[in-house]
Amino acid sequence: MYKMSNNPTSNFQDVPWKHRFFSSMIGFAVNFSRRSDGTINRYIMNLFDFKAPPSQQLFDGVKTSDTVVDATRNLYFRLFLPSLNQDDDVPVIVYFHGGGFAYLSASSIPCDDFCRRLCKKTGAVIISVNYRLAPEHKYPSQYDDGFDVLKFIDDKANTKNLPFNVNLKQCFIAGDSAGGNLAHHMAVKACEYGLRNVKLIGLVAIQPFFGGEERTESETRIVDAPIISVKGTDWLWKAFLPEGSDRNHPACNVFGPKSVHDISRLKFPATMVVVGGFDPMHDWQIRYYEGLKKCGKEACLIEYPHAFHTFYGVPELKETCLLMEAVKGFIERLINLNKEGCS
């Protein structure tokens, strides 16, 4: 476990002005687009949610393209291809973006930028999933979309856009915030379903979006955190969860009193859990890590006490650089272990 100090202060003060301005603009759009009836004014939100088009030309060492899985629900994935050594055995990362299940897309600039940097750093092919959003599409729509993409790439007939040397037996699943929640539930589904060609060997949950009815110490202590607040997370859970559900729903509180999956019996992939000290969801993320360990699963905790929620969107922060190195090391270690196990 990585820690930085015993007396943390938020690293938001180190964020360059352009990122602060962009964060403030997105925060304004999120707050202003929420209607009193629990819906979202998509017209207003889309004015601020700038998109990055796919690029077949190398940009910063990475090419991108979009593959449609189901046009009727705008289900597609953005493919990130690194500059490949033709002799390499290339791993795959299936990635789920954040946004509280209600905001952003695979083509949103922050999501596109992060996946591009992750692709370049790790050398992995990244499949970034564009799933439906709440409240228009509540649980389990996002989970259904995510798993349909996993089944899509599990079918060899659908992998023609992937490089010939991609190894689906070296597949990782990852996500940030709500995407980290999705990554966990997709791993559970994959273990129970039994994919034929895709083998999940690792999971990276970056500040995953979990919660519960109980108020944790971090939720009561961190009231002025940048980017996200407890009031905001409550609104997002209500928008996402089925009508009449509370935050102990198993989608939210995965090891809580209403949990329906006993992952101790599953061949669950090794998991990296990344948390930040200035994230109101910090304690729920720690509980997620502890829950994995109690179920006998391999899990490592990477903790940056100075980090706010979505710090990884700012490449200039030292914690972001450390995170990228940690993810790269995690992937390389598991690939080597997987090769040794197959030899």
Coordinates of C-alpha atoms in Angstrom, one line a residue:
M1 CA 0.0 0.0 0.0
Y2 CA 1.4 3.4 -1.0
K3 CA 0.9 6.4 1.4
M4 CA 2.3 9.8 1.3
S5 CA 2.0 11.5 4.8
N6 CA 0.1 11.4 8.0
N7 CA -1.2 15.0 7.7
P8 CA -2.7 15.3 4.2
T9 CA -3.9 18.4 2.5
S10 CA -5.8 18.3 -0.8
N11 CA -3.6 18.5 -3.9
F12 CA -6.3 20.4 -5.7
Q13 CA -4.2 23.5 -5.0
D14 CA -1.6 22.0 -7.4
V15 CA -4.0 21.7 -10.3
P16 CA -3.2 24.1 -13.2
W17 CA -5.6 26.9 -13.8
K18 CA -6.9 25.4 -17.1
H19 CA -7.9 22.2 -15.4
R20 CA -9.5 24.2 -12.5
F21 CA -11.5 26.2 -15.0
F22 CA -12.6 23.1 -16.9
S23 CA -13.6 21.4 -13.7
S24 CA -15.6 24.5 -12.6
M25 CA -17.3 24.6 -15.9
I26 CA -18.3 20.9 -15.8
G27 CA -19.4 21.3 -12.1
F28 CA -21.6 24.3 -13.1
A29 CA -23.1 22.3 -16.0
V30 CA -23.8 19.3 -13.8
N31 CA -25.5 21.3 -11.1
F32 CA -27.4 23.6 -13.5
S33 CA -28.6 20.6 -15.6
R34 CA -30.3 18.8 -12.7
R35 CA -34.0 19.4 -12.6
S36 CA -36.1 19.4 -9.5
D37 CA -38.0 16.3 -10.7
G38 CA -34.8 14.2 -10.7
T39 CA -34.2 14.4 -14.5
I40 CA -31.3 15.9 -16.4
N41 CA -31.5 18.7 -19.0
R42 CA -29.3 17.0 -21.6
Y43 CA -29.3 20.0 -23.9
I44 CA -27.6 22.1 -21.2
M45 CA -25.2 19.4 -20.2
N46 CA -24.2 18.7 -23.8
L47 CA -23.2 22.3 -24.3
F48 CA -20.3 21.7 -21.8
D49 CA -19.6 18.1 -22.5
F50 CA -17.1 18.6 -25.3
K51 CA -16.4 15.5 -27.4
A52 CA -13.2 14.2 -29.0
P53 CA -13.7 12.5 -32.4
P54 CA -11.9 9.3 -33.2
S55 CA -8.6 9.7 -35.0
Q56 CA -7.2 7.2 -37.4
Q57 CA -3.9 9.2 -37.5
L58 CA -1.4 8.7 -34.7
F59 CA -1.9 11.4 -32.1
D60 CA 0.6 11.2 -29.2
G61 CA 1.4 7.6 -30.2
V62 CA -2.2 6.4 -30.2
K63 CA -4.9 5.8 -32.9
T64 CA -8.6 5.6 -32.1
S65 CA -11.8 4.3 -33.8
D66 CA -15.3 3.6 -32.8
T67 CA -17.1 0.2 -33.1
V68 CA -20.9 0.0 -32.9
V69 CA -22.3 -2.9 -30.9
D70 CA -26.0 -1.9 -30.9
A71 CA -27.0 1.3 -32.6
T72 CA -30.5 1.2 -31.1
R73 CA -29.1 2.1 -27.7
N74 CA -26.0 3.9 -28.8
L75 CA -23.8 1.1 -27.5
Y76 CA -20.3 1.3 -28.9
F77 CA -16.8 1.3 -27.7
R78 CA -13.8 3.5 -28.6
L79 CA -10.8 1.5 -29.5
F80 CA -7.4 2.9 -28.5
L81 CA -4.4 1.4 -30.4
P82 CA -0.8 2.1 -29.3
S83 CA 2.2 2.2 -31.6
L84 CA 2.7 -1.6 -31.6
N85 CA 5.8 -3.7 -31.9
Q86 CA 4.6 -6.3 -34.3
D87 CA 6.3 -9.1 -32.3
D88 CA 4.5 -8.1 -29.0
D89 CA 1.8 -10.0 -27.3
V90 CA -0.5 -7.1 -26.6
P91 CA -2.9 -7.1 -23.5
V92 CA -6.4 -5.6 -23.6
I93 CA -8.0 -3.3 -21.1
V94 CA -11.8 -3.0 -21.2
Y95 CA -12.5 0.4 -19.6
F96 CA -15.6 2.0 -18.1
H97 CA -15.7 5.8 -17.7
G98 CA -16.9 7.7 -14.7
G99 CA -19.6 10.2 -14.3
G100 CA -21.9 8.8 -11.7
F101 CA -23.7 6.6 -14.2
A102 CA -25.4 9.8 -15.4
Y103 CA -22.8 11.9 -17.1
L104 CA -20.1 11.8 -19.8
S105 CA -19.4 9.2 -22.5
A106 CA -16.5 7.3 -24.1
S107 CA -16.0 10.3 -26.4
S108 CA -16.0 13.0 -23.7
I109 CA -12.7 14.8 -23.8
P110 CA -11.7 13.9 -20.2
C111 CA -12.5 10.2 -20.8
D112 CA -10.8 10.1 -24.2
D113 CA -7.7 11.9 -22.9
F114 CA -7.3 9.6 -19.9
C115 CA -7.7 6.4 -22.0
R116 CA -5.2 7.8 -24.5
R117 CA -2.6 8.4 -21.8
L118 CA -3.3 5.0 -20.3
C119 CA -2.9 3.3 -23.6
K120 CA 0.4 5.0 -24.3
K121 CA 1.8 4.2 -20.8
T122 CA 0.8 0.6 -20.7
G123 CA 1.1 -0.4 -24.3
A124 CA -2.3 -2.1 -24.0
V125 CA -5.2 -1.9 -26.4
I126 CA -8.0 -0.2 -24.7
I127 CA -11.7 -0.8 -25.3
S128 CA -13.6 2.1 -23.7
V129 CA -17.3 1.3 -23.4
N130 CA -20.0 3.9 -24.1
Y131 CA -23.0 2.8 -22.0
R132 CA -26.5 4.3 -21.5
L133 CA -26.9 6.9 -18.8
A134 CA -29.3 7.4 -15.8
P135 CA -31.8 8.6 -15.0
E136 CA -33.2 7.9 -18.5
H137 CA -31.9 4.4 -18.2
K138 CA -31.7 3.1 -14.6
Y139 CA -30.0 0.0 -13.2
P140 CA -29.3 -2.5 -14.7
S141 CA -29.0 -0.8 -18.1
Q142 CA -25.4 0.2 -17.6
Y143 CA -24.4 -3.3 -16.4
D144 CA -26.3 -4.9 -19.4
D145 CA -24.5 -2.6 -21.8
G146 CA -21.1 -3.4 -20.3
F147 CA -21.5 -7.1 -20.3
D148 CA -22.9 -7.1 -23.9
V149 CA -19.6 -5.5 -25.0
L150 CA -17.6 -8.2 -23.2
K151 CA -19.7 -10.8 -24.9
F152 CA -19.2 -9.0 -28.2
I153 CA -15.4 -9.1 -28.1
D154 CA -15.6 -12.7 -26.8
D155 CA -17.0 -13.6 -30.2
K156 CA -14.0 -14.0 -32.6
A157 CA -16.2 -12.9 -35.5
N158 CA -16.3 -9.4 -33.9
T159 CA -12.5 -8.9 -33.4
K160 CA -11.5 -7.9 -36.9
N161 CA -10.8 -4.3 -35.8
L162 CA -8.3 -5.5 -33.2
P163 CA -4.6 -5.9 -34.0
F164 CA -3.7 -9.5 -34.9
N165 CA -1.3 -9.8 -31.9
V166 CA -3.9 -8.8 -29.3
N167 CA -4.1 -11.5 -26.6
L168 CA -7.6 -11.8 -25.2
K169 CA -6.2 -14.2 -22.6
Q170 CA -4.4 -11.2 -21.1
C171 CA -7.5 -9.1 -20.5
F172 CA -8.0 -6.5 -17.8
I173 CA -11.1 -4.7 -16.8
A174 CA -10.9 -1.2 -15.4
G175 CA -12.8 1.9 -14.6
D176 CA -12.9 5.1 -12.6
S177 CA -15.5 6.3 -10.2
A178 CA -18.8 4.8 -11.5
G179 CA -16.7 3.0 -14.0
G180 CA -14.9 1.3 -11.1
N181 CA -18.2 0.1 -9.8
L182 CA -19.1 -1.2 -13.3
A183 CA -15.7 -2.9 -13.6
H184 CA -16.4 -4.9 -10.4
H185 CA -19.9 -6.0 -11.4
M186 CA -18.7 -6.9 -14.9
A187 CA -16.0 -9.1 -13.4
V188 CA -18.6 -10.9 -11.3
K189 CA -20.8 -11.4 -14.3
A190 CA -17.9 -12.7 -16.4
C191 CA -17.0 -15.2 -13.6
E192 CA -20.5 -16.5 -13.5
Y193 CA -21.1 -16.5 -17.2
G194 CA -18.0 -18.2 -18.4
L195 CA -16.5 -16.3 -21.4
R196 CA -14.9 -18.5 -24.1
N197 CA -12.1 -16.4 -25.5
V198 CA -11.7 -13.6 -23.1
K199 CA -9.8 -14.3 -19.9
L200 CA -9.9 -11.6 -17.2
I201 CA -6.7 -11.7 -15.2
G202 CA -6.9 -8.3 -13.5
L203 CA -9.2 -5.5 -12.3
V204 CA -8.3 -1.8 -11.7
A205 CA -10.8 0.1 -9.7
I206 CA -9.8 3.8 -9.6
Q207 CA -11.7 5.6 -6.8
P208 CA -14.7 3.3 -7.4
F209 CA -18.2 4.7 -6.7
F210 CA -19.7 2.6 -3.9
G211 CA -21.9 3.6 -1.0
G212 CA -24.5 2.6 1.5
E213 CA -27.2 3.9 3.9
E214 CA -24.7 4.4 6.7
R215 CA -22.7 7.7 6.7
T216 CA -19.0 6.9 7.0
E217 CA -16.4 9.1 8.7
S218 CA -15.0 10.4 5.3
E219 CA -18.5 11.3 4.2
T220 CA -19.2 13.4 7.3
R221 CA -15.6 14.9 7.5
I222 CA -15.0 15.8 3.8
V223 CA -17.7 18.3 3.2
D224 CA -15.9 20.8 1.0
A225 CA -14.1 18.4 -1.4
P226 CA -13.7 19.5 -5.0
I227 CA -15.6 17.8 -7.8
I228 CA -18.0 15.7 -5.7
S229 CA -20.1 16.0 -2.5
V230 CA -22.2 13.7 -0.4
K231 CA -25.3 15.6 -1.6
G232 CA -24.2 15.0 -5.1
T233 CA -23.6 11.2 -4.7
D234 CA -27.0 10.8 -3.0
W235 CA -28.6 12.4 -6.0
L236 CA -26.7 10.2 -8.4
W237 CA -27.6 7.0 -6.5
K238 CA -31.3 8.0 -6.6
A239 CA -31.0 8.6 -10.3
F240 CA -29.4 5.3 -11.0
L241 CA -31.0 2.8 -8.6
P242 CA -34.4 1.2 -9.2
E243 CA -37.4 3.1 -7.8
G244 CA -37.9 2.3 -4.2
S245 CA -34.4 1.2 -3.6
D246 CA -32.0 2.5 -1.0
R247 CA -28.2 2.8 -1.0
N248 CA -27.9 -0.7 0.5
H249 CA -28.9 -2.0 -2.9
P250 CA -26.2 -4.6 -4.0
A251 CA -25.2 -2.4 -6.9
C252 CA -24.1 0.3 -4.5
N253 CA -23.1 -1.6 -1.3
V254 CA -21.6 -4.7 -2.8
F255 CA -20.6 -6.3 0.5
G256 CA -23.6 -4.9 2.4
P257 CA -26.7 -6.5 4.1
K258 CA -28.4 -7.0 0.7
S259 CA -25.5 -8.4 -1.2
V260 CA -26.5 -11.2 -3.6
H261 CA -23.1 -12.4 -4.8
D262 CA -20.7 -14.5 -2.8
I263 CA -17.5 -13.9 -4.7
S264 CA -15.5 -16.2 -2.4
R265 CA -16.6 -19.0 -4.7
L266 CA -15.7 -17.2 -7.9
K267 CA -12.4 -17.1 -9.8
F268 CA -12.3 -13.3 -9.3
P269 CA -9.4 -11.5 -10.9
A270 CA -6.6 -9.9 -8.9
T271 CA -7.7 -6.3 -8.1
M272 CA -6.0 -3.0 -7.6
V273 CA -8.1 -0.5 -5.6
V274 CA -7.0 3.2 -5.8
V275 CA -8.3 5.6 -3.2
G276 CA -7.8 9.3 -2.5
G277 CA -7.7 10.9 1.0
F278 CA -9.9 13.9 -0.1
D279 CA -12.6 11.7 -1.7
P280 CA -15.8 11.6 0.4
M281 CA -16.2 8.0 -0.8
H282 CA -12.8 7.0 0.6
D283 CA -14.1 4.8 3.4
W284 CA -16.5 2.9 1.1
Q285 CA -13.5 2.2 -1.2
I286 CA -11.5 1.0 1.7
R287 CA -14.4 -1.3 2.7
Y288 CA -14.5 -2.6 -0.9
Y289 CA -10.8 -3.5 -0.6
E290 CA -11.4 -5.1 2.8
G291 CA -14.4 -7.1 1.4
L292 CA -12.3 -8.5 -1.4
K293 CA -9.6 -9.6 1.1
K294 CA -12.2 -11.2 3.4
C295 CA -13.5 -13.2 0.5
G296 CA -10.0 -14.6 0.0
K297 CA -9.3 -12.6 -3.2
E298 CA -6.0 -11.0 -4.2
A299 CA -6.2 -7.3 -3.8
C300 CA -3.8 -4.4 -3.4
L301 CA -4.6 -1.0 -2.1
I302 CA -3.0 2.2 -3.5
E303 CA -3.8 5.2 -1.4
Y304 CA -2.9 8.8 -2.2
P305 CA -3.9 10.8 0.9
H306 CA -3.6 14.2 -0.9
A307 CA -5.8 13.2 -3.8
F308 CA -9.3 14.5 -4.6
H309 CA -11.9 12.6 -6.6
T310 CA -10.9 12.4 -10.3
F311 CA -7.3 13.6 -9.6
Y312 CA -6.2 11.2 -12.4
G313 CA -7.7 13.6 -14.9
V314 CA -4.9 16.1 -14.3
P315 CA -1.7 14.7 -15.8
E316 CA 0.5 17.3 -14.2
L317 CA -0.2 16.0 -10.7
K318 CA 2.5 13.7 -9.2
E319 CA -0.2 11.3 -8.0
T320 CA -1.3 10.9 -11.5
C321 CA 2.2 10.0 -12.6
L322 CA 2.5 7.5 -9.7
L323 CA -0.9 6.0 -10.6
M324 CA 0.1 5.4 -14.2
E325 CA 3.3 3.7 -13.1
A326 CA 1.4 1.6 -10.6
V327 CA -1.2 0.5 -13.2
K328 CA 1.6 -0.4 -15.6
G329 CA 3.4 -2.4 -13.0
F330 CA 0.2 -4.2 -11.9
I331 CA -0.5 -5.2 -15.5
E332 CA 3.1 -6.4 -16.2
R333 CA 3.2 -8.4 -13.0
L334 CA -0.1 -10.2 -13.7
I335 CA 0.9 -10.9 -17.3
N336 CA 4.2 -12.5 -16.2
L337 CA 2.3 -14.6 -13.6
N338 CA -0.2 -15.7 -16.2
K339 CA 2.6 -16.7 -18.6
E340 CA 4.3 -18.7 -15.9
G341 CA 1.0 -20.4 -15.0
C342 CA 0.6 -21.5 -18.6
S343 CA 4.1 -22.8 -19.1

